[in-house]
Short mmCIF file of C-alpha atoms in Angstrom, two decimals:
data_model
loop_
_atom_site.label_atom_id
_atom_site.label_comp_id
_atom_site.label_asym_id
_atom_site.label_seq_id
_atom_site.Cartn_x
_atom_site.Cartn_y
_atom_site.Cartn_z
CA MET A 1 87.87 160.86 139.40
CA SER A 2 84.73 158.89 138.68
CA LEU A 3 81.47 160.43 137.49
CA ASP A 4 77.87 159.28 137.69
CA ILE A 5 75.74 160.67 134.88
CA GLN A 6 72.61 160.22 137.01
CA ARG A 7 73.62 162.98 139.41
CA MET A 8 75.85 166.01 139.63
CA PRO A 9 79.44 165.36 140.76
CA THR A 10 79.79 164.90 144.51
CA LEU A 11 81.34 167.41 146.86
CA GLY A 12 84.29 165.04 147.19
CA TYR A 13 84.80 165.05 143.40
CA PHE A 14 84.57 168.85 143.28
CA ASN A 15 86.98 169.11 146.21
CA LYS A 16 89.63 167.19 144.23
CA MET A 17 89.14 169.37 141.16
CA ILE A 18 89.70 172.52 143.23
CA CYS A 19 92.75 171.13 145.02
CA ASP A 20 94.26 170.09 141.69
CA SER A 21 93.51 173.51 140.19
CA LEU A 22 95.25 175.25 143.10
CA GLY A 23 98.46 173.39 142.19
CA LEU A 24 98.99 171.75 145.59
CA TRP A 25 100.77 168.58 144.56
CA SER A 26 104.36 167.83 143.68
CA SER A 27 105.87 164.59 142.41
CA ASP A 28 108.38 164.51 145.28
CA PRO A 29 107.21 162.87 148.53
CA LYS A 30 107.40 165.44 151.30
CA ASP A 31 106.65 165.37 155.01
CA ILE A 32 104.27 168.07 156.27
CA SER A 33 103.75 168.79 159.96
CA PHE A 34 100.10 169.32 160.91
CA ASN A 35 98.99 170.96 164.15
CA VAL A 36 95.30 170.09 164.10
CA PRO A 37 92.46 170.01 166.64
CA ALA A 38 90.84 166.79 167.78
CA ASN A 39 88.37 165.41 165.27
CA GLU A 40 84.67 164.84 165.89
CA GLU A 41 85.03 161.17 166.81
CA GLU A 42 87.67 161.98 169.44
CA ARG A 43 85.50 164.70 170.98
CA LYS A 44 82.47 162.42 170.97
CA ARG A 45 84.40 159.65 172.75
CA ALA A 46 85.69 162.13 175.33
CA LEU A 47 82.12 163.26 176.08
CA GLN A 48 80.93 159.66 176.42
CA ASP A 49 83.79 158.94 178.83
CA ALA A 50 82.89 162.05 180.84
CA PHE A 51 79.27 160.90 181.19
CA CYS A 52 80.48 157.50 182.37
CA ALA A 53 82.68 159.23 184.95
CA ILE A 54 79.75 161.17 186.51
CA LYS A 55 77.25 158.31 186.36
CA ASN A 56 75.86 157.35 189.77
CA ASP A 57 75.20 153.84 191.03
CA ASP A 58 71.44 154.33 190.65
CA GLY A 59 71.82 155.12 186.95
CA SER A 60 71.40 158.88 187.31
CA TYR A 61 74.05 161.41 186.30
CA GLY A 62 75.83 164.18 188.16
CA THR A 63 75.44 167.92 187.64
CA ILE A 64 76.55 170.01 184.70
CA SER A 65 79.30 171.42 186.93
CA GLU A 66 80.62 167.91 187.52
CA LEU A 67 80.50 167.25 183.76
CA ILE A 68 82.46 170.43 183.05
CA SER A 69 84.99 169.48 185.73
CA VAL A 70 85.63 166.18 183.93
CA THR A 71 85.61 167.49 180.36
CA THR A 72 88.00 170.31 181.32
CA GLU A 73 90.53 167.67 182.25
CA THR A 74 89.84 165.15 179.48
CA SER A 75 88.88 167.33 176.48
CA PRO A 76 91.20 166.39 173.59
CA GLY A 77 93.30 169.29 172.37
CA HIS A 78 95.45 169.99 169.32
CA LYS A 79 97.93 167.39 168.21
CA GLU A 80 101.05 167.44 166.10
CA ILE A 81 101.16 164.83 163.37
CA VAL A 82 103.36 164.35 160.32
CA ARG A 83 101.95 163.20 156.99
CA LYS A 84 103.41 163.03 153.53
CA ASN A 85 101.82 165.25 150.89
CA LYS A 86 101.07 162.07 148.93
CA THR A 87 99.03 160.78 151.88
CA ILE A 88 96.82 163.87 151.85
CA GLN A 89 96.49 163.56 148.08
CA SER A 90 95.41 159.91 148.45
CA HIS A 91 92.68 161.00 150.89
CA ILE A 92 91.46 163.51 148.29
CA ASN A 93 91.37 160.78 145.65
CA TYR A 94 89.32 158.62 148.01
CA PHE A 95 86.82 161.41 148.71
CA SER A 96 86.49 162.02 144.95
CA LYS A 97 85.24 158.47 144.57
CA GLU A 98 83.31 157.92 147.82
CA ASP A 99 82.43 161.50 148.87
CA PHE A 100 82.74 162.94 152.36
CA ALA A 101 80.96 160.78 154.92
CA SER A 102 79.80 163.76 156.99
CA TYR A 103 79.99 167.50 157.54
CA HIS A 104 82.52 166.97 160.34
CA GLU A 105 84.78 164.97 158.04
CA LEU A 106 84.68 167.86 155.56
CA MET A 107 85.45 170.43 158.28
CA ASP A 108 88.32 168.36 159.68
CA PHE A 109 89.82 167.87 156.23
CA LYS A 110 89.63 171.58 155.40
CA GLY A 111 92.07 172.15 158.25
CA TYR A 112 94.58 169.83 156.61
CA ILE A 113 94.20 171.55 153.23
CA LYS A 114 94.82 174.95 154.82
CA ILE A 115 98.15 173.71 156.17
CA VAL A 116 99.08 172.12 152.81
CA ILE A 117 98.38 175.46 151.07
CA GLU A 118 100.53 177.34 153.58
CA ASP A 119 103.33 174.82 153.06
CA VAL A 120 103.20 175.11 149.25
CA TYR A 121 102.76 178.89 149.02
CA LYS A 122 105.05 180.63 151.50
CA SER A 123 103.77 184.14 150.79
CA PRO A 124 101.08 184.86 153.45
CA GLU A 125 99.00 186.89 151.00
CA LEU A 126 99.13 184.22 148.31
CA SER A 127 98.37 181.33 150.69
CA SER A 128 95.48 183.31 152.16
CA PHE A 129 94.11 183.95 148.66
CA ALA A 130 94.52 180.30 147.66
CA TYR A 131 92.70 179.08 150.76
CA LYS A 132 89.93 181.61 150.21
CA ILE A 133 89.42 180.18 146.71
CA TYR A 134 89.29 176.67 148.18
CA GLU A 135 86.90 177.51 151.00
CA SER A 136 84.59 179.75 148.97
CA SER A 137 84.43 177.33 146.03
CA LEU A 138 83.14 174.57 148.31
CA MET A 139 80.55 176.91 149.82
CA TYR A 140 79.30 178.03 146.40
CA TYR A 141 79.09 174.48 145.07
CA ARG A 142 77.12 173.40 148.14
CA GLU A 143 74.71 176.28 147.50
CA PHE A 144 74.35 175.29 143.85
CA ILE A 145 73.54 171.70 144.86
CA ARG A 146 70.90 173.00 147.29
CA GLU A 147 69.17 175.30 144.83
CA HIS A 148 69.42 173.58 141.42
CA ALA A 149 67.30 170.53 140.57
CA ALA A 150 68.55 168.99 137.35
CA LYS A 151 66.46 167.27 134.71
CA PRO A 152 67.25 163.60 134.07
CA GLY A 153 70.34 163.32 131.90
CA LYS A 154 71.31 166.98 132.44
CA HIS A 155 73.38 166.67 135.59
CA LEU A 156 76.80 167.13 134.02
CA GLU A 157 75.62 170.02 131.86
CA SER A 158 74.47 171.59 135.12
CA TYR A 159 77.89 171.02 136.68
CA ILE A 160 79.72 172.48 133.69
CA PHE A 161 77.44 175.51 133.82
CA PHE A 162 78.36 176.06 137.48
CA VAL A 163 82.07 175.80 136.73
CA LYS A 164 81.96 178.03 133.64
CA SER A 165 79.80 180.72 135.21
CA THR A 166 79.70 180.83 139.00
CA LEU A 167 83.12 179.38 139.79
CA ILE A 168 84.97 181.52 137.26
CA ASP A 169 83.06 184.65 138.35
CA LEU A 170 83.89 183.80 141.97
CA ILE A 171 87.63 183.63 141.32
CA GLY A 172 87.52 186.95 139.48
CA SER A 173 85.59 188.52 142.37
CA LEU A 174 87.98 187.13 144.98
CA ALA A 175 90.98 188.44 143.03
CA LYS A 176 89.42 191.89 143.00
CA GLU A 177 88.54 191.65 146.70
CA PHE A 178 92.18 190.81 147.49
CA SER A 179 93.46 193.70 145.35
CA ILE A 180 95.18 196.40 147.34
CA ASP A 181 94.54 199.26 144.90
CA LYS A 182 91.23 198.52 143.21
CA ASN A 183 91.36 201.58 140.95
CA HIS A 184 94.84 201.10 139.54
CA LEU A 185 95.61 200.97 135.84
CA PHE A 186 96.88 197.41 136.42
CA HIS A 187 93.26 196.24 136.20
CA ARG A 188 93.74 196.37 132.43
CA ALA A 189 95.60 193.09 133.06
CA ASN A 190 92.57 191.48 134.64
CA PRO A 191 91.27 189.51 131.64
CA LYS A 192 87.73 188.46 131.08
CA PRO A 193 87.07 184.70 131.21
CA ASN A 194 88.64 183.08 128.16
CA ASP A 195 90.21 179.82 127.04
CA TRP A 196 93.80 180.83 127.82
CA PRO A 197 93.79 183.10 130.89
CA LEU A 198 97.51 182.65 131.64
CA ARG A 199 98.58 183.72 128.16
CA THR A 200 96.14 186.62 128.27
CA PHE A 201 97.59 187.72 131.60
CA VAL A 202 101.16 187.59 130.32
CA ASP A 203 100.28 189.51 127.14
CA SER A 204 98.38 192.14 129.14
CA VAL A 205 101.03 192.69 131.77
CA THR A 206 103.93 192.89 129.29
CA GLU A 207 101.95 195.49 127.34
CA LEU A 208 101.35 197.39 130.57
CA CYS A 209 105.07 197.28 131.36
CA GLY A 210 106.01 198.43 127.87
CA VAL A 211 108.10 195.40 126.96
CA SER A 212 107.71 192.65 124.42
CA LEU A 213 107.80 188.93 125.11
CA HIS A 214 110.98 188.84 123.02
CA ARG A 215 112.64 191.29 125.43
CA LEU A 216 111.42 189.23 128.42
CA HIS A 217 113.09 186.15 126.92
CA GLN A 218 116.26 188.19 126.36
CA PHE A 219 116.14 189.24 130.01
CA HIS A 220 116.20 185.60 131.15
CA ASP A 221 119.08 184.70 128.84
CA PHE A 222 121.13 187.64 130.15
CA LYS A 223 120.34 186.68 133.75
CA LEU A 224 121.46 183.13 133.09
CA ASN A 225 124.96 184.39 132.35
CA HIS A 226 125.07 187.30 134.81
CA ARG A 227 123.99 185.89 138.16
CA THR A 228 125.28 188.85 140.18
CA TYR A 229 123.01 191.37 138.44
CA SER A 230 119.74 192.40 140.07
CA ASP A 231 116.52 192.36 138.02
CA LYS A 232 116.48 196.15 138.02
CA GLU A 233 120.05 196.30 136.71
CA ILE A 234 119.30 193.80 133.94
CA TRP A 235 116.33 195.83 132.70
CA GLY A 236 118.70 198.78 132.49
CA GLU A 237 121.02 196.91 130.17
CA TYR A 238 120.95 197.26 126.40
CA LEU A 239 119.47 193.86 125.45
CA THR A 240 118.78 194.38 121.75
CA SER A 241 121.55 192.04 120.57
CA GLN A 242 121.00 189.57 123.39
CA SER A 243 119.84 186.09 122.37
CA ILE A 244 116.61 184.75 123.81
CA ASN A 245 116.22 182.19 126.56
CA THR A 246 114.79 178.93 125.21
CA ARG A 247 113.19 177.80 128.48
CA SER A 248 111.41 181.12 128.99
CA LYS A 249 110.07 180.99 125.44
CA GLN A 250 108.90 177.39 125.87
CA VAL A 251 107.04 178.15 129.12
CA VAL A 252 105.18 181.11 127.59
CA GLY A 253 104.52 179.13 124.41
CA ARG A 254 102.72 176.42 126.43
CA LEU A 255 100.31 178.91 128.05
CA ASN A 256 97.85 178.92 125.14
CA LYS A 257 97.77 175.15 124.84
CA ASN A 258 96.00 172.56 126.96
CA ASN A 259 99.15 171.87 128.98
CA LYS A 260 99.63 171.28 132.66
CA ILE A 261 101.46 174.30 134.09
CA LYS A 262 103.31 174.32 137.39
CA TRP A 263 103.25 177.51 139.42
CA ASN A 264 106.93 177.30 140.38
CA GLY A 265 107.76 176.92 136.69
CA PHE A 266 105.56 179.78 135.51
CA TYR A 267 105.89 182.52 138.13
CA PRO A 268 109.71 182.94 137.98
CA ILE A 269 109.34 183.69 134.24
CA ILE A 270 107.11 186.72 134.83
CA GLU A 271 108.44 187.80 138.23
CA PRO A 272 111.07 190.17 136.75
CA LEU A 273 108.19 192.31 135.38
CA LEU A 274 107.65 193.52 138.95
CA GLN A 275 110.46 196.01 138.36
CA LEU A 276 108.57 197.59 135.45
CA LEU A 277 105.07 197.86 136.89
CA PRO A 278 103.58 201.28 137.60
CA GLU A 279 104.34 202.72 141.00
CA GLY A 280 102.03 201.49 143.76
CA VAL A 281 101.55 197.94 142.54
CA SER A 282 102.91 195.55 145.15
CA GLU A 283 104.37 192.09 144.66
CA GLU A 284 101.42 190.60 146.58
CA PHE A 285 98.95 192.29 144.25
CA PHE A 286 100.85 191.06 141.19
CA GLU A 287 101.01 187.51 142.60
CA VAL A 288 97.26 187.39 143.25
CA LYS A 289 96.49 188.44 139.68
CA ALA A 290 98.92 185.93 138.23
CA TYR A 291 97.73 183.14 140.52
CA SER A 292 94.06 183.68 139.74
CA SER A 293 94.90 183.26 136.04
CA PHE A 294 96.88 180.11 136.90
CA VAL A 295 93.86 178.60 138.72
CA LEU A 296 91.53 179.51 135.85
CA HIS A 297 93.90 177.84 133.39
CA ASN A 298 93.67 174.61 135.39
CA ILE A 299 89.89 174.82 135.68
CA ASN A 300 89.64 175.24 131.92
CA ARG A 301 91.77 172.11 131.54
CA HIS A 302 89.27 170.25 133.74
CA ILE A 303 86.39 171.36 131.51
CA ARG A 304 88.26 170.31 128.37
CA GLU A 305 89.01 166.93 129.91
CA LEU A 306 85.28 166.29 130.38
CA SER A 307 84.52 167.51 126.87
CA SER A 308 87.24 165.38 125.29
CA LYS A 309 85.65 162.27 126.77
CA GLY A 310 82.27 163.20 125.31
CA ILE A 311 80.85 163.47 128.81
CA CYS A 312 79.01 166.74 128.32
CA SER A 313 77.32 168.64 125.53
CA GLU A 314 76.68 172.33 125.05
CA THR A 315 75.70 174.26 128.15
CA ASP A 316 73.46 177.27 128.52
CA VAL A 317 75.13 180.62 127.91
CA SER A 318 74.96 182.74 131.04
CA ASN A 319 74.29 186.45 130.64
CA TRP A 320 74.09 186.99 134.39
CA HIS A 321 76.96 187.03 136.84
CA TYR A 322 77.05 185.43 140.26
CA PRO A 323 78.75 186.56 142.34
CA ARG A 324 78.90 190.07 140.92
CA LEU A 325 82.37 191.54 140.56
CA ASP A 326 81.31 194.66 142.47
CA SER A 327 79.74 192.81 145.41
CA ASP A 328 81.07 192.95 148.97
CA ASN A 329 81.82 189.77 150.91
CA CYS A 330 81.70 187.76 147.71
CA HIS A 331 83.59 184.94 149.42
CA ILE A 332 80.34 183.94 151.16
CA PRO A 333 77.36 182.82 149.01
CA VAL A 334 74.25 184.94 149.34
CA SER A 335 72.16 182.15 150.93
CA ASP A 336 74.84 181.59 153.59
CA ARG A 337 74.93 185.32 154.32
CA LEU A 338 71.16 185.29 154.82
CA ASP A 339 71.42 182.26 157.09
CA GLN A 340 73.97 184.07 159.24
CA SER A 341 71.91 187.25 159.36
CA ILE A 342 68.67 185.50 160.32
CA ASN A 343 70.25 183.22 162.91
CA HIS A 344 72.61 185.62 164.58
CA GLY A 345 70.63 188.85 164.48
CA GLU A 346 72.85 190.74 162.08
CA PHE A 347 70.07 193.09 160.98
CA ILE A 348 71.92 196.33 161.75
CA ASP A 349 72.28 197.33 158.11
CA GLY A 350 68.80 196.99 156.61
CA GLU A 351 70.00 197.92 153.12
CA LYS A 352 72.54 195.09 153.08
CA ILE A 353 69.94 192.59 154.24
CA GLN A 354 67.53 193.76 151.55
CA ALA A 355 70.30 193.57 148.94
CA SER A 356 71.09 190.00 150.03
CA MET A 357 67.41 189.03 149.79
CA GLN A 358 67.13 190.51 146.30
CA GLY A 359 70.38 188.83 145.26
CA TYR A 360 69.15 185.46 146.53
CA HIS A 361 65.81 185.70 144.71
CA GLU A 362 67.59 186.74 141.50
CA PHE A 363 69.99 183.82 141.87
CA VAL A 364 67.15 181.30 142.30
CA LYS A 365 65.13 182.81 139.44
CA ASN A 366 68.07 182.62 137.02
CA LEU A 367 68.82 179.01 137.95
CA ARG A 368 65.27 178.05 137.08
CA LEU A 369 65.56 179.71 133.67
CA LEU A 370 68.22 177.17 132.67
CA SER A 371 67.04 174.70 130.06
CA TYR A 372 68.11 171.80 132.27
CA SER A 373 66.27 172.95 135.39
CA LEU A 374 63.70 170.38 136.55
CA ILE A 375 61.65 173.03 138.33
CA GLY A 376 61.44 175.64 135.57
CA ASN A 377 58.19 177.59 135.96
CA LEU A 378 56.74 175.39 138.69
CA LYS A 379 55.82 177.30 141.82
CA THR A 380 58.31 175.69 144.15
CA PRO A 381 59.74 177.37 147.24
CA SER A 382 63.50 177.79 147.33
CA THR A 383 65.41 176.11 150.13
CA LEU A 384 65.40 179.20 152.34
CA GLU A 385 61.77 180.01 151.54
CA PHE A 386 60.77 176.55 152.71
CA LEU A 387 62.84 176.67 155.87
CA TYR A 388 61.95 180.18 157.05
CA ASN A 389 58.26 180.10 156.12
CA ARG A 390 56.21 178.19 158.67
CA ASN A 391 53.41 177.73 156.12
CA SER A 392 55.43 175.82 153.50
CA ILE A 393 55.03 172.26 154.74
CA ASP A 394 54.40 169.92 151.81
CA TYR A 395 55.17 169.88 148.10
CA PRO A 396 52.75 168.29 145.62
CA ILE A 397 55.14 166.14 143.59
CA LYS A 398 52.16 165.49 141.33
CA ASP A 399 53.18 168.77 139.64
CA ILE A 400 56.44 167.23 138.46
CA LEU A 401 54.77 163.95 137.54
CA ASP A 402 52.26 165.82 135.39
CA VAL A 403 54.58 168.21 133.52
CA SER A 404 57.84 166.28 133.16
CA ASP A 405 58.52 164.39 129.95
CA GLU A 406 60.88 162.15 131.89
CA VAL A 407 60.27 161.70 135.61
CA PRO A 408 63.44 161.42 137.72
CA LEU A 409 63.83 158.12 139.54
CA TRP A 410 63.96 159.82 142.92
CA VAL A 411 60.57 161.51 142.26
CA TYR A 412 58.99 158.21 141.21
CA GLU A 413 60.36 156.44 144.30
CA TRP A 414 59.31 159.32 146.54
CA ASN A 415 55.77 159.15 145.19
CA GLN A 416 55.71 155.39 145.79
CA ALA A 417 56.86 155.95 149.38
CA LYS A 418 54.15 158.55 149.99
CA MET A 419 51.46 156.18 148.73
CA ALA A 420 52.87 153.40 150.93
CA VAL A 421 52.69 155.68 153.98
CA LEU A 422 49.06 156.48 153.23
CA SER A 423 48.25 152.75 153.00
CA ARG A 424 50.21 152.05 156.23
CA ASP A 425 52.61 149.75 154.39
CA VAL A 426 55.71 150.76 156.36
CA ALA A 427 58.00 148.13 154.84
CA SER A 428 57.22 149.35 151.34
CA ALA A 429 57.58 152.97 152.45
CA LEU A 430 61.01 152.22 153.93
CA TYR A 431 62.12 150.52 150.71
CA HIS A 432 61.02 153.39 148.46
CA TYR A 433 62.35 156.14 150.77
CA LYS A 434 65.77 154.48 150.66
CA ASN A 435 65.70 154.37 146.87
CA SER A 436 64.47 157.95 146.61
CA LEU A 437 67.14 159.25 148.99
CA LYS A 438 69.92 157.49 147.10
CA SER A 439 68.81 158.97 143.76
CA ALA A 440 67.94 162.43 145.13
CA LYS A 441 71.45 163.21 146.33
CA TYR A 442 73.18 165.76 144.09
CA SER A 443 70.07 165.93 141.95
CA ALA A 444 66.96 167.17 143.76
CA GLY A 445 68.03 170.73 144.56
CA PRO A 446 65.50 172.57 146.78
CA LEU A 447 63.09 169.64 146.54
CA PHE A 448 65.44 167.59 148.68
CA ILE A 449 64.46 169.54 151.79
CA PHE A 450 60.85 168.36 151.34
CA LEU A 451 62.00 164.76 150.99
CA TYR A 452 64.35 165.10 153.94
CA THR A 453 61.75 166.41 156.37
CA GLU A 454 59.38 163.68 155.25
CA ILE A 455 61.97 160.95 155.82
CA CYS A 456 62.77 162.36 159.27
CA ALA A 457 59.07 162.47 160.16
CA PHE A 458 58.61 158.90 158.90
CA CYS A 459 61.53 157.63 161.00
CA LYS A 460 60.35 159.56 164.04
CA HIS A 461 56.86 158.11 163.65
CA GLN A 462 58.23 154.58 163.43
CA TYR A 463 60.35 155.12 166.52
CA LYS A 464 57.30 156.09 168.55
CA GLU A 465 55.35 153.14 167.22
CA LEU A 466 58.10 150.64 167.96
CA LYS A 467 58.89 152.13 171.36
CA ASN A 468 55.28 151.68 172.42
CA ASN A 469 55.66 147.99 171.54
CA ASN A 470 59.08 147.69 173.24
CA GLU A 471 60.67 147.02 169.83
CA GLU A 472 63.28 149.79 169.72
CA HIS A 473 65.80 147.27 168.38
CA LEU A 474 63.80 147.10 165.15
CA PHE A 475 64.10 150.86 164.77
CA GLU A 476 67.87 150.70 165.18
CA ARG A 477 68.08 147.92 162.62
CA PHE A 478 65.76 149.21 159.89
CA TYR A 479 64.92 152.90 160.29
CA GLU A 480 67.81 154.57 162.05
CA PRO A 481 70.20 153.95 159.10
CA LEU A 482 67.76 155.74 156.76
CA GLY A 483 67.42 158.77 159.03
CA ASP A 484 71.16 158.86 159.69
CA ASP A 485 71.99 158.71 155.95
CA ALA A 486 69.51 161.49 155.14
CA SER A 487 70.73 163.72 157.99
CA LYS A 488 74.43 163.33 157.19
CA TYR A 489 73.86 164.33 153.57
CA ALA A 490 71.53 167.21 154.52
CA ILE A 491 74.13 168.63 156.92
CA LEU A 492 77.05 168.03 154.53
CA ILE A 493 75.38 170.05 151.76
CA GLY A 494 73.89 172.66 154.10
CA TYR A 495 70.16 171.95 153.98
CA ALA A 496 70.36 171.36 157.73
CA PRO A 497 72.81 173.18 160.04
CA GLY A 498 75.93 171.56 161.38
CA THR A 499 77.05 171.56 165.00
CA LEU A 500 79.99 172.75 167.05
CA ARG A 501 80.98 171.33 170.41
CA ASN A 502 81.05 173.56 173.47
CA ALA A 503 84.65 174.03 174.56
CA LYS A 504 83.78 173.35 178.22
CA THR A 505 81.10 170.66 178.10
CA LEU A 506 81.86 169.10 174.67
CA MET A 507 78.10 169.11 174.10
CA PRO A 508 77.08 169.79 170.48
CA THR A 509 75.33 173.08 169.70
CA SER A 510 73.77 174.12 166.39
CA ILE A 511 75.67 176.72 164.39
CA LEU A 512 72.30 178.04 163.09
CA PRO A 513 69.86 177.65 166.02
CA LYS A 514 66.85 179.36 164.45
CA LYS A 515 67.15 177.33 161.28
CA ASP A 516 67.50 174.19 163.36
CA ALA A 517 64.38 175.01 165.39
CA LEU A 518 62.33 175.70 162.27
CA LEU A 519 63.50 172.47 160.70
CA VAL A 520 62.35 170.56 163.77
CA PHE A 521 59.01 172.36 163.50
CA LYS A 522 58.68 171.26 159.87
CA ILE A 523 59.44 167.66 160.79
CA ASP A 524 57.00 167.64 163.70
CA SER A 525 54.30 169.19 161.53
CA LYS A 526 54.79 166.40 159.01
CA LEU A 527 54.78 163.87 161.83
CA LYS A 528 51.30 165.00 162.89
CA GLU A 529 50.02 164.29 159.37
CA MET A 530 51.34 160.74 159.63
CA ALA A 531 49.78 160.04 163.03
#
């Protein structure tokens, strides 16, 4: 994976780290059968073909009923394809270097990862838990990118902070959410974040079961020579004089070292402890606890890898927890929960909405207390405050220019673009907006939404100007690529809502219609200032 010290790691880079931490890859090439829906490009082509089919000789189009009649017949459905696990892994490596090209590419790829997880982890509970880690981790990282603006040179410290605090808290919260009996004594074996979570788990659970590691190693040596015995029968044997199993000892001995651990090499070593757990603890519950420690071990290895290369320095110590271990629906970030509530009218439980609002404001406040936050004490609206407040239209970037010891490149370029717009120098404005957009990705946090609406308004203004002069081709050549680049990134990270296609018409519809409408209002308001 490649890193750029001028921005936080991309979503594609983070996606690879999570997939690696989940233990999805084996060295043996293996065919996996994927039953997946049509991708966005296939649906788009089908809609274009349907419009061509209902186009009249005079250039007009048929009715919506005629469109539905065609799309019902031609809409692409699910397809069965076979890919090797190495092929999926190569796609992940590509995304880690180039990033996802769009929100739809991310959504399509998530479907493939879900099937890979189900192929690797046959237990429904474990595969469901693993996919929840994958899906939630991406959502939380997208939220962090939206809400945290990093100082120049502090992007990787910011990333490490996210991994050490939010990501690790998230996995702990998800493990608790998946727990069947949340009040059981077994929670003594739910270790706090530490350097060696797998070893801590093994030590805790053997203590809970009342056996030593030495006796566990003896168990495996006895089993090696008595294949017909059940685990329960072996534990009932007198093992005091039994020699210890070398492989079992070696596996456990590697747990408190920076070693790569394979799940199918680790879990069979501790699985016999199921017979000794207190009554009421299921195998699924035990697996989830063990697997969460396995994932944390791999994430810690990722952090050490960055540190060993001298890539990052000390990060801020977090004394706040997000998500909280006692929170409900922790698999969805608080800003996404608010988006859903506002856009889909889920205001039935006023207390939950208020709790989400308070949680979001606390989250934003704590991010800005970080020493590497660009915003700090500046009065800057959060992403949601900007979007859902019709009065928050512009941001005086002069504030950052005045108080920052080192001005980020994207702020400098943005300021140059604004001055070019005021002087009607559209070529210069286009040049500086392009440079600002490139540098603002994975860096600008909530300030990106201001830049994004401004770029959209600028492109929209130029389209109107060029259309009046019958020069639309110049828009397509110079300005449309800028607007398209900005929109794809904004939707990928979640500043702007994505779309779903209607099953009957294949027409795209916004997944967050109110947010979409307010965003258009912001852009049009900015457009009026440019007129």
